[in-house]
Coordinates of C-alpha atoms in Angstrom, one line a residue:
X1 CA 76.7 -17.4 -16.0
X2 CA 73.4 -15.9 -17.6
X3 CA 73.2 -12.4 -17.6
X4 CA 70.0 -11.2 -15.9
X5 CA 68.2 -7.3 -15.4
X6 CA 66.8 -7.0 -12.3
X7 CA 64.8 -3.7 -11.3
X8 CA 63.8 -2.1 -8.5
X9 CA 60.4 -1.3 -7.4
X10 CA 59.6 2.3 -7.5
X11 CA 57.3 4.4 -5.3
X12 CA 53.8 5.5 -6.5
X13 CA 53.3 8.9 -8.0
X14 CA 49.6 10.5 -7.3
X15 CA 49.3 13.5 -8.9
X16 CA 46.1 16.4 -9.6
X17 CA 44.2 18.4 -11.9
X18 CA 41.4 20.5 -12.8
X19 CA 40.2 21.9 -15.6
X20 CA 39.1 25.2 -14.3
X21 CA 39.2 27.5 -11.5
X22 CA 36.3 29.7 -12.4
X23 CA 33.1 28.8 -12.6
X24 CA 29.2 30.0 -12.9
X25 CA 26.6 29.1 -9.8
X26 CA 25.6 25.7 -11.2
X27 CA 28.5 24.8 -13.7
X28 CA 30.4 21.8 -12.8
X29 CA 34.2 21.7 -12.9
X30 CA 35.6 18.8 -13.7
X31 CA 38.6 16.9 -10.9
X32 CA 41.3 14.4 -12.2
X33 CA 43.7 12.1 -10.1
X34 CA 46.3 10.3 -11.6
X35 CA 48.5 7.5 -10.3
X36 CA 51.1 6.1 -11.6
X37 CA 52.0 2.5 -10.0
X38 CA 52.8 -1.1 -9.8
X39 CA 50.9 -3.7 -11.8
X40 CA 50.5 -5.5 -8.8
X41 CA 49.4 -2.6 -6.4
X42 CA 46.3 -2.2 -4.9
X43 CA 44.9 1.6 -5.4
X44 CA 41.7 2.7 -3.6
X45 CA 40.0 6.2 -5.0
X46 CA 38.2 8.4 -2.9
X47 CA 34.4 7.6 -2.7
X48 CA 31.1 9.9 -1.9
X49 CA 31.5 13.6 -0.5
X50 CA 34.8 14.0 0.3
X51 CA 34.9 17.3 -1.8
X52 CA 32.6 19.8 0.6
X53 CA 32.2 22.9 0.3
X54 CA 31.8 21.2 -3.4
X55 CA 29.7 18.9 -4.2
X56 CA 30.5 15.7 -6.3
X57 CA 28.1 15.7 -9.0
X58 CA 29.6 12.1 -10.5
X59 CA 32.7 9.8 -10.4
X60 CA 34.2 8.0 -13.4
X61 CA 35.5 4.4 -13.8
X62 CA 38.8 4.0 -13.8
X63 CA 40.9 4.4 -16.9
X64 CA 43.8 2.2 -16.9
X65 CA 46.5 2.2 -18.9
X66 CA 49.4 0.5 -19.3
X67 CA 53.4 1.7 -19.7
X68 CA 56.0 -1.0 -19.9
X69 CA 55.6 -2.9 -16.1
X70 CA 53.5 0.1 -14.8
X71 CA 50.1 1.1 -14.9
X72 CA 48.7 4.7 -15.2
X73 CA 45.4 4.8 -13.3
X74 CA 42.8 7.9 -14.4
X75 CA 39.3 8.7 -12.1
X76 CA 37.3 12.2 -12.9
X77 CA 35.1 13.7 -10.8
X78 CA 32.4 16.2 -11.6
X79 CA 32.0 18.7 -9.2
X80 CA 29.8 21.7 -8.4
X81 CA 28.4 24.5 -5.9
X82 CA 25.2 26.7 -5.9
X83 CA 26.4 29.5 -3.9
X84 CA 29.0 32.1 -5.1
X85 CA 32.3 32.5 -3.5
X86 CA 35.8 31.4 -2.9
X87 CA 36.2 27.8 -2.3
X88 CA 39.0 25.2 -1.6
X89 CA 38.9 21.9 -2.9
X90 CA 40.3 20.2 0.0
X91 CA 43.3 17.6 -0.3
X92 CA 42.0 14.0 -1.7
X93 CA 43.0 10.6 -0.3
X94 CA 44.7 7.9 -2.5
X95 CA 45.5 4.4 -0.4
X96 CA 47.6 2.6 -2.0
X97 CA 48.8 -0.6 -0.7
X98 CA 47.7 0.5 2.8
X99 CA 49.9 3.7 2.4
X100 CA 48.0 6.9 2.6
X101 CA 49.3 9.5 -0.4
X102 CA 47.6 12.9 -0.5
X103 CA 46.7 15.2 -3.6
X104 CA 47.3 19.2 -3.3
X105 CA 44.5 21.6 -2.3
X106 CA 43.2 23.7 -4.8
X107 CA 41.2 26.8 -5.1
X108 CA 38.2 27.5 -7.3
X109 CA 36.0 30.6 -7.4
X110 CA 32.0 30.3 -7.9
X111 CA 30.7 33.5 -9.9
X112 CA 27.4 35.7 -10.1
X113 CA 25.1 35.3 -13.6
X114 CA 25.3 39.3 -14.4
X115 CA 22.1 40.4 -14.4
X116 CA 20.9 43.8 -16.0
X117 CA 18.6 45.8 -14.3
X118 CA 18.8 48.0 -16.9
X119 CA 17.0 46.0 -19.7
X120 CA 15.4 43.4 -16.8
X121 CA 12.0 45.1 -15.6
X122 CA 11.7 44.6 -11.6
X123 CA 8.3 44.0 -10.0
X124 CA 7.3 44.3 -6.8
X125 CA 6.4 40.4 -4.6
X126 CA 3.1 39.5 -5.0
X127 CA 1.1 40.3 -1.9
X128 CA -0.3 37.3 0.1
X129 CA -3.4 35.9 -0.5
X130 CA -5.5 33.4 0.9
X131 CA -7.2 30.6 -1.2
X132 CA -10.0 28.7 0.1
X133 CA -10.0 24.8 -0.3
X134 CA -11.3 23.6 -3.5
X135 CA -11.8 19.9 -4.3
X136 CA -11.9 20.8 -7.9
X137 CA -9.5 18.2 -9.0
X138 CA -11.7 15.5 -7.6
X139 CA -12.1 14.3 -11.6
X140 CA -8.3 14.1 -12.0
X141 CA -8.5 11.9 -8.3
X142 CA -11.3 10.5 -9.6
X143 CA -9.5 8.8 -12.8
X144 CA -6.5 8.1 -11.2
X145 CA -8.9 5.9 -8.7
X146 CA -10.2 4.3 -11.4
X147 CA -7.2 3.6 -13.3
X148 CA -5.9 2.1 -10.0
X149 CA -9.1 -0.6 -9.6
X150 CA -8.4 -1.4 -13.4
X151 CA -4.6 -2.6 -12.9
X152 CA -5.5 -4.4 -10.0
X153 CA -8.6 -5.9 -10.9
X154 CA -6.5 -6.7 -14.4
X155 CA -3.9 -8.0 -12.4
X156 CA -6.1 -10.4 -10.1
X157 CA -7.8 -11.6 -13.4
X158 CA -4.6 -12.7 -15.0
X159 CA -2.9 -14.0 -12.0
X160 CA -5.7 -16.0 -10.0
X161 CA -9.4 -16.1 -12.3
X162 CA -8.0 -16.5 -15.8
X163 CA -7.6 -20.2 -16.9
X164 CA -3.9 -20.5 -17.8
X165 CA -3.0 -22.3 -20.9
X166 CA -1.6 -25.8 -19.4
X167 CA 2.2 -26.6 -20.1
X168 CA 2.8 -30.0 -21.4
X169 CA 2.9 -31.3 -18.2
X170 CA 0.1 -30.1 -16.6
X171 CA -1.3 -31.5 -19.6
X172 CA -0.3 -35.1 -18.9
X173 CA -1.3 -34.6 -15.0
X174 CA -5.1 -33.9 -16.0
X175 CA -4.7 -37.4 -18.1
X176 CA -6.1 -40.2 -16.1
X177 CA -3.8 -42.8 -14.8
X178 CA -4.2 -45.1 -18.3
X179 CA -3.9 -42.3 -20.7
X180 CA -0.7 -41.2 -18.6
X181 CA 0.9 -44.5 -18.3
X182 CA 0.0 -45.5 -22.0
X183 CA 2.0 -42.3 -23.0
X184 CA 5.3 -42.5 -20.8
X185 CA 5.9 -46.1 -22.7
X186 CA 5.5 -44.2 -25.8
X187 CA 8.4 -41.5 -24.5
X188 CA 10.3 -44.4 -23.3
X189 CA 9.9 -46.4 -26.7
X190 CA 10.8 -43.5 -28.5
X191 CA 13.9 -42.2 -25.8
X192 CA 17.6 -42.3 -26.7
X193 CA 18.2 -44.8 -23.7
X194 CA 18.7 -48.1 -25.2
X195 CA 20.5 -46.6 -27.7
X196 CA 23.2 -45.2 -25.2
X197 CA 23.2 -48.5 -23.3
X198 CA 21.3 -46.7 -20.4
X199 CA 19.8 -49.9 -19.3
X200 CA 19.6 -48.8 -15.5
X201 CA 17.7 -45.8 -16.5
X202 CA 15.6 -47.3 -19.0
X203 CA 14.7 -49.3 -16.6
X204 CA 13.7 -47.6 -13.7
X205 CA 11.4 -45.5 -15.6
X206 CA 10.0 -48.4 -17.0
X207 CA 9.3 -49.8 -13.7
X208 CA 8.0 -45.9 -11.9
X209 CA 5.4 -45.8 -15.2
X210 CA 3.6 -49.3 -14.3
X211 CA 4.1 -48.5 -10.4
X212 CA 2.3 -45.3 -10.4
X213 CA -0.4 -46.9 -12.3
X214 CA -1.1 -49.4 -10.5
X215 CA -1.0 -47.2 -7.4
X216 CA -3.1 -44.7 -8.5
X217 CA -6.1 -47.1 -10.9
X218 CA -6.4 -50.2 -8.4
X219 CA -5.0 -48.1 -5.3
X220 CA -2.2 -50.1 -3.7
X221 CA 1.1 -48.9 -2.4
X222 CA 2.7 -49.8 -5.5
X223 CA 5.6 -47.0 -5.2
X224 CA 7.7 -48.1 -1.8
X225 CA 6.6 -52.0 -2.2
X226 CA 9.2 -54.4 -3.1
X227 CA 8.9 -57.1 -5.9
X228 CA 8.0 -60.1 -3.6
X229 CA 5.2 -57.3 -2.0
X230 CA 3.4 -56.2 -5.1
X231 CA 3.4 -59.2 -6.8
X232 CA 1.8 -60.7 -3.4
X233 CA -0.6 -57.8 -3.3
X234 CA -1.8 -58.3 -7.0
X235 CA -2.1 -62.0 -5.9
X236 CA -4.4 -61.1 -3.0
X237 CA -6.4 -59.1 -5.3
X238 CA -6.5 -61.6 -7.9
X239 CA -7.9 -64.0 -5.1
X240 CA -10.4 -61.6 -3.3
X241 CA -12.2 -61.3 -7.3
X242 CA -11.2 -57.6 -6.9
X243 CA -8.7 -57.6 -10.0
X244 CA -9.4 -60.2 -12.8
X245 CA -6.3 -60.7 -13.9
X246 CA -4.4 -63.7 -15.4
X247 CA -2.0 -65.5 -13.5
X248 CA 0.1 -65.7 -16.8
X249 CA 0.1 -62.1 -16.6
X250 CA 1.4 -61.5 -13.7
X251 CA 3.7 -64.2 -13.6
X252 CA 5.5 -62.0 -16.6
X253 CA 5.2 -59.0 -14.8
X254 CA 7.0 -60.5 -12.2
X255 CA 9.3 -61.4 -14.3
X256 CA 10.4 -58.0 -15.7
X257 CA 10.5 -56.4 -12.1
X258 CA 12.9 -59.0 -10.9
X259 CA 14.6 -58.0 -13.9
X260 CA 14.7 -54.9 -13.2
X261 CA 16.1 -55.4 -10.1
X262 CA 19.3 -56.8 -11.4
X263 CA 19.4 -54.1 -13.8
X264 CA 19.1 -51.8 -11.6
X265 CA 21.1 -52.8 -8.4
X266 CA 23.5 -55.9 -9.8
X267 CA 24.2 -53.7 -13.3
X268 CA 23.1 -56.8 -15.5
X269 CA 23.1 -55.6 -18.7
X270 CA 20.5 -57.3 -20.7
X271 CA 20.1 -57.3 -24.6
X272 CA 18.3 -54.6 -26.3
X273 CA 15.9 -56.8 -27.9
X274 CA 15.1 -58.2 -24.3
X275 CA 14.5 -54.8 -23.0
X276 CA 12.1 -53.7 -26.0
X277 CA 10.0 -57.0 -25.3
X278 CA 9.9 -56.4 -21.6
X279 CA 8.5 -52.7 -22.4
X280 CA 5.8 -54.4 -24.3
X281 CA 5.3 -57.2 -21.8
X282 CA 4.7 -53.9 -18.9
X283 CA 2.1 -52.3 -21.8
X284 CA 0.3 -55.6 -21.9
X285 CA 0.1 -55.9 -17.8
X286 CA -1.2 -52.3 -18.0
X287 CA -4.1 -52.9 -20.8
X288 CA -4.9 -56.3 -18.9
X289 CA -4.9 -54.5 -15.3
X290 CA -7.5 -51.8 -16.7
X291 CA -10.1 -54.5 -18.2
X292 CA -9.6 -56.4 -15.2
X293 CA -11.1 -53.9 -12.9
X294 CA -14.5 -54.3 -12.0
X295 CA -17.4 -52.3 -12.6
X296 CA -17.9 -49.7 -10.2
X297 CA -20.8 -50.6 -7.8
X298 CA -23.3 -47.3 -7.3
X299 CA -21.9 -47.0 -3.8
X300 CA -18.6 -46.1 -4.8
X301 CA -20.2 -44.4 -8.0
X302 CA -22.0 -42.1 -5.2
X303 CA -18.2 -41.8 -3.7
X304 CA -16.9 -40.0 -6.8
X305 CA -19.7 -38.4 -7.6
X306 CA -19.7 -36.5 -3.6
X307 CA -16.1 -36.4 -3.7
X308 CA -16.3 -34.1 -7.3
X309 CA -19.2 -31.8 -5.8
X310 CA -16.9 -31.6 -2.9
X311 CA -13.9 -30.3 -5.3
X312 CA -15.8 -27.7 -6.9
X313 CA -17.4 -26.2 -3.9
X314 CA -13.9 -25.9 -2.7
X315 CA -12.9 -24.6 -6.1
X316 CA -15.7 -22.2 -5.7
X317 CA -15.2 -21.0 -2.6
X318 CA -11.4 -20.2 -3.6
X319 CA -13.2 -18.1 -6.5
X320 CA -15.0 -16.4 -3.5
X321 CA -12.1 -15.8 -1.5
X322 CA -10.0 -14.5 -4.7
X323 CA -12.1 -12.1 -5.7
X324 CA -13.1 -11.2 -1.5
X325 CA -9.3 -10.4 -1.5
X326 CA -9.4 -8.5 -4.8
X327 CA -12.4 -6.4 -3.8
X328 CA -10.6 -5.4 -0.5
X329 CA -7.3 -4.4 -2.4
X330 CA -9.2 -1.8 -4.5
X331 CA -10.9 -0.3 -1.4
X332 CA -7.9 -0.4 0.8
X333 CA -6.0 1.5 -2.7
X334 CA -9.1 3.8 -3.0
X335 CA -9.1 5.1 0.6
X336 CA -5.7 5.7 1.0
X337 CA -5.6 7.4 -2.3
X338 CA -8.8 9.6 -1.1
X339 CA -6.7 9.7 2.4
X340 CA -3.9 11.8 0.6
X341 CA -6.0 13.5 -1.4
X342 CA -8.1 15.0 1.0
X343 CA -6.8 14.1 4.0
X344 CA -7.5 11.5 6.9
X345 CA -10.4 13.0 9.1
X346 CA -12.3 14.7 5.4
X347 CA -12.2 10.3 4.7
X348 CA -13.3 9.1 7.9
X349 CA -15.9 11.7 8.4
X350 CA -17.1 11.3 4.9
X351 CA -17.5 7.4 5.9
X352 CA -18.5 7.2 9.4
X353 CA -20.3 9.9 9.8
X354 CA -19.8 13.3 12.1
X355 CA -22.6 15.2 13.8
X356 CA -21.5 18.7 13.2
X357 CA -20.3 17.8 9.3
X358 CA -24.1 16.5 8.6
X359 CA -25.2 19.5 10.1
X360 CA -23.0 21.6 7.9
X361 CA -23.5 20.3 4.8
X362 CA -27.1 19.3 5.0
X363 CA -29.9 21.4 3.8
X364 CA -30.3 24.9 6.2
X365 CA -33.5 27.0 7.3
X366 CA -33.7 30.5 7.2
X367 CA -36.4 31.2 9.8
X368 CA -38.1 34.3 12.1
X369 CA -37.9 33.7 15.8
X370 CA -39.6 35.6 18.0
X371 CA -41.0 39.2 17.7
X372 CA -39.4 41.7 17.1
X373 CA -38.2 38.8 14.6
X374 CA -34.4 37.7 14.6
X375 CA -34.1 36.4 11.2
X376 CA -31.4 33.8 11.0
X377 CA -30.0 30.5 8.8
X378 CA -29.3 27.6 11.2
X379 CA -28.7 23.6 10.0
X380 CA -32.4 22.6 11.8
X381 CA -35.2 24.4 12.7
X382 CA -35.0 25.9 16.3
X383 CA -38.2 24.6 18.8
X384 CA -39.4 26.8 20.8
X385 CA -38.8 26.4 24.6
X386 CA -40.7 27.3 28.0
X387 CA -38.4 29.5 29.7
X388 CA -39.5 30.1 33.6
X389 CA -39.2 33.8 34.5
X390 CA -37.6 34.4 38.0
X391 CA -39.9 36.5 40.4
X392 CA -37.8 39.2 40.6
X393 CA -38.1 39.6 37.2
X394 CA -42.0 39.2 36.0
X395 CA -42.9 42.3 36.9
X396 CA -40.2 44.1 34.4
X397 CA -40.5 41.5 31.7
X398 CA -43.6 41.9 29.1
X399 CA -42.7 38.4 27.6
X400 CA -39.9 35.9 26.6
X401 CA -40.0 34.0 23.8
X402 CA -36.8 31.4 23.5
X403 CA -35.9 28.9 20.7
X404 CA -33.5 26.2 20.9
X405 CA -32.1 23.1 19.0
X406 CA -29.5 21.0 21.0
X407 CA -28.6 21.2 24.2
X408 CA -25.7 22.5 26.2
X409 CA -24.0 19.3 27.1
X410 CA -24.4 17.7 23.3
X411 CA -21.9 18.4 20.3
X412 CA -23.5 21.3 19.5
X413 CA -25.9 24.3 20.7
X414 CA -28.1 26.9 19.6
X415 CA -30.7 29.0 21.3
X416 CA -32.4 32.5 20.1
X417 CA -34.5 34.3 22.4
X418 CA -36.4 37.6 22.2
X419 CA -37.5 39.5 25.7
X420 CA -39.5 42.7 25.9
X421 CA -40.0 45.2 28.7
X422 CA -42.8 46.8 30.3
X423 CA -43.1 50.0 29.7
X424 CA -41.2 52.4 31.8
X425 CA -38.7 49.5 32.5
X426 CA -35.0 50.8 32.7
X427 CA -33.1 48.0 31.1
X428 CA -29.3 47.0 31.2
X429 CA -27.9 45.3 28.4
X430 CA -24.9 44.4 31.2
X431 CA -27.2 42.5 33.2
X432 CA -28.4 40.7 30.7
X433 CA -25.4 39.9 29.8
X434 CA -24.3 38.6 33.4
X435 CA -27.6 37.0 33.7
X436 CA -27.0 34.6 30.2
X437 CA -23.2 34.0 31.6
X438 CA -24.6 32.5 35.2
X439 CA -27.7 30.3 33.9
X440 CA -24.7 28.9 31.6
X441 CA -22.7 28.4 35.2
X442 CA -25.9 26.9 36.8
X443 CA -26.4 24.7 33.8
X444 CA -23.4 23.0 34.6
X445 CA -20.5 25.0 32.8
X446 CA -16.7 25.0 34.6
X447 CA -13.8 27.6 34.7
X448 CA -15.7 29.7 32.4
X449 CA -13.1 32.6 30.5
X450 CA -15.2 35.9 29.4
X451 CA -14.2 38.0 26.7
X452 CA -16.3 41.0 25.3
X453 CA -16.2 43.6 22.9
X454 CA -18.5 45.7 20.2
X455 CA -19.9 43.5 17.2
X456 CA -21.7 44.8 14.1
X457 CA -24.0 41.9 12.0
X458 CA -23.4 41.8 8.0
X459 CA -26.9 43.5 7.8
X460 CA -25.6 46.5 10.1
X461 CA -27.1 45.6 13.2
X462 CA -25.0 46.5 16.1
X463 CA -24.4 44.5 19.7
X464 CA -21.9 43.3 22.0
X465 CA -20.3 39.6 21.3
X466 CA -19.1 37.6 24.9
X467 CA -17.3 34.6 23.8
X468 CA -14.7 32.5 25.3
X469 CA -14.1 29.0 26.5
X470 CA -15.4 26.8 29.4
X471 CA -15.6 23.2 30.6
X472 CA -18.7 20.9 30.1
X473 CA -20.1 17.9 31.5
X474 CA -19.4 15.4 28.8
X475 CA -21.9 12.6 30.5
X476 CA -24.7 13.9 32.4
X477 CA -24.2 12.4 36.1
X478 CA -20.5 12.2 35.9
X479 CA -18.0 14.1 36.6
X480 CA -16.2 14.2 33.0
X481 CA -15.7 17.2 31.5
X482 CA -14.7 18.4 27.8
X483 CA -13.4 22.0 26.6
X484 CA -16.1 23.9 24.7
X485 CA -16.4 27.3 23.3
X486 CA -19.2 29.7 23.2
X487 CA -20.2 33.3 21.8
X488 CA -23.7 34.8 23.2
X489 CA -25.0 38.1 20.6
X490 CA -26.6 40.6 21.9
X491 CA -28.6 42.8 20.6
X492 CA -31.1 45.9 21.9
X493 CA -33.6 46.5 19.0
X494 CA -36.6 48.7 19.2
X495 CA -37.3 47.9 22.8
X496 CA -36.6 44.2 22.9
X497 CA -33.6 42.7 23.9
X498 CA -32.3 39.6 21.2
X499 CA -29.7 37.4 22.2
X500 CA -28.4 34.1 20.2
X501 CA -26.0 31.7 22.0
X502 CA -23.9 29.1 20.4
X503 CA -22.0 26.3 22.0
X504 CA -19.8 23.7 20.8
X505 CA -16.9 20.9 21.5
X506 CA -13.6 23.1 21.0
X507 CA -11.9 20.1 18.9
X508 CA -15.3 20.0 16.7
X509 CA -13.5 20.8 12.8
X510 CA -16.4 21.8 11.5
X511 CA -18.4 23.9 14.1
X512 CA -16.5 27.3 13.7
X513 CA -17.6 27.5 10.1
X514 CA -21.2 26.7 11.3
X515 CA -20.8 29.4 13.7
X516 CA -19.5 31.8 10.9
X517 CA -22.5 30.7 9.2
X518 CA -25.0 31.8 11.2
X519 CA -23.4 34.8 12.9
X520 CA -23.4 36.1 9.3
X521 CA -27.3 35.4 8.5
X522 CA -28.3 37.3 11.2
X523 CA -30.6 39.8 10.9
X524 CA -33.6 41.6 12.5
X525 CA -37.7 42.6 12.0
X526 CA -39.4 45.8 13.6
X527 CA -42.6 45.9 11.6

């Protein structure tokens, strides 16, 4: 009999655009779906990459809008690509109502920037070049250090050392237990309770105020104790001369509690007037229960007195403890900021300690050894060392004089010796050179790799360098060894034959730039 319009629901329409097809390397373009739906539908977009070979730079919110019992829903997407060519936008996912719907492919073109050679100058790439390490932004480090200490030792100041200002209630806390309980029947005089016929509530913190008192000034269980049980324990008290304290007075204090009680568990509803006296009947108990107290005897004055000194050495050694923890902080921020910096082992050498970095950065000795003189820059002073001549050879050599620091089987090694020849003498600079490589062997050197060519000093002097690689005894009288590198100069000057050996740990950071040091020191004396 009414007439009614009934419609029919229609399908979803998903639809594409974007705003250009050509773009520069680094322009975005910008990507807009449509759909056109039901109020009621549900409509997921597509998230993340889903774009590649483009990439999505942002996604919109949704615009919604409304037509009639439809709604048109609007998402952009900014998208982008770095590398010129033709690209495809590849077909986008709508789901709607758990019903896949696809948009169309599209393609987009990434151009060039024009660039003209004509007007633009070209230059040639810089040629490689090395750049030695430089700590020279140890003052930037250095303030940034600093700056770090500051915000944490500003930080542990505020948070743990610095006395707060004390809220209101902290305030009351630090009261003692008269003060405190003198003050909450001020609140509750002055509180809206009696006045909103909160009689249960006025109540109970009537009662709390005097039980908390109690508990804490003549130190009872005041707080879980019935009525009959405190009143009996003020009794006791009052009987023992421990609290001298009226038996009026706590006849009316039992009195309120009981009436309390009712109030509290029987909601009896006495008359405001009644409940104001009752306030000032628990104010009275409280005065009366503080002069009743006797004096403290010097025992329990030596109590209090051990009990404070005990509080502030535990107050102190909190202080301790803070500032232990505060101190730690800064080192453990300064060493891992002078960790990144300039890098683990630089730290822990610079901290610990490391043979070979002391002997490279302490203070060097150019000396003379021998004659004719090698003239050389070493970390110590080399000793000089008896070296027994084999038989064979006495009656060839005119003398040998060798200088050492170190020995083979430590962390590092250096030895300069000078031999001369009788005259007449034909000398080998090979067999000298396979002589120095065996007493190395006898010395107790393993698997022992020779390598050999020509060598010319800084100064000009001319030789043959044998270096290589061998294994070591690590602990005299064991059979551990350790990898170790070597280089034995040698030198035929004037009749003389000069040789300077160096040996070292292969995993020693600092002992090739020792080595360098000294190899390029080297130099010679005739006269």
């Amino acid at each position: 009999m009414f007439p009614a319009v009934i419609k029919a629901q229609t399908s979803p329409e998903v639809s594409s655009v974007i705003d250009t097809t050509q773009i520069k390397i680094g322009e975005q373009l910008h990507f807009e779906i449509r759909v056109k739906t039901d109020t009621t539908a549900l409509v997921v977009f597509p998230e993340g990459q889903t774009f590649t070979p483009l990439e999505m730079v942002e996604a919109t919110d949704i615009d919604t809008f409304r037509t009639e019992d439809r709604f048109d829903l609007i998402r952009k997407y900014a998208l982008t690509q770095f590398d010129s060519g033709h690209y495809t936008v590849p077909r986008q996912k709508v789901v709607i109502n758990n019903r896949e719907f696809y948009t169309d492919s599209l393609r987009v073109t990434v151009n060039d920037i024009a660039v003209d050679t004509t007007a633009q100058k070209m230059y040639d790439i810089k040629p490689v070049q090395e750049v030695s390490g430089s700590y020279s932004g140890w003052i930037r480090f250095l303030l940034w250090g600093l700056l770090g200490a500051l915000v944490i030792a500003a930080a542990v100041y505020w948070f743990f050392i610095r006395k707060k200002p004390l809220t209101e209630e902290e305030k009351e806390a630090l009261l003692p237990p008269f003060d405190r309980a003198l003050l909450g029947l001020k609140k509750l005089e002055e509180s809206r309770y009696l006045i909103q016929s909160q009689y249960k509530e006025y109540y109970s913190e009537l009662t709390h105020i005097v039980r908390e008192y109690l508990e804490e000034e003549i130190h009872i269980s005041a707080m879980e104790s019935t009525t009959e049980e405190l009143v009996a324990k003020l009794e006791m008290l009052q009987e023992a001369g421990k609290l001298k304290l009226e038996k009026s007075t706590i006849d009316n204090f039992k009195a309120v509690l009981q009436k309390a009680d009712l109030v509290k568990f029987a909601r009896s509803r006495p008359d405001t007037r009644v409940a104001e006296e009752d306030r000032k009947i628990i104010e009275h108990v409280v005065v009366r229960t503080r002069e009743a107290i006797p004096e403290p005897t010097e025992e329990e004055l030596l109590q209090q007195e051990a009990y404070r000194a005990e509080l502030e050495r535990k107050r102190r050694k909190k202080r301790r403890i803070t500032l232990a923890i505060a101190a730690g902080c800064i080192v453990v921020l300064l060493a891992g900021a002078a960790t990144v910096y300039f890098g683990y082992h630089q730290v822990k050498d610079t901290v610990f300690g490391h043979p070979t970095r002391e002997l490279l950065h302490g203070e060097w000795v150019s000396s003379e050894y021998g004659y004719p003189a090698i003239v050389m820059e070493t970390p110590r002073v080399l000793r000089r060392t008896k070296v027994d001549i084999p038989d064979a050879m006495k009656e060839a050599v005119s003398a040998n004089q060798t200088f050492t620091y170190g020995s083979l089987m430590g962390s590092f090694h250096i030895s300069a010796s000078v031999t001369t020849f009788r005259q007449g003498v034909e000398f080998k600079v090979e067999d000298a050179i396979k002589g120095a490589v065996a007493t190395i062997e006898q010395q107790g050197a393993k698997n022992m790799l020779v390598k050999q060519e020509e060598f010319t000093t800084p100064s000009g002097a001319k030789g043959i360098k044998v270096f290589g690689s061998m294994d070591i005894i690590a602990v005299p009288g064991s059979e551990k060894t350790v990898k170790a590198n070597y280089v034995i100069l040698n030198f035929n000057e004037k009749g003389a034959f000069e040789q300077v050996t160096i040996v070292y740990h292969r995993d020693d950071r600092y002992a090739p730039e020792i080595e360098e040091r000294i190899i390029n020191s080297i130099d010679f004396k005739n006269q």
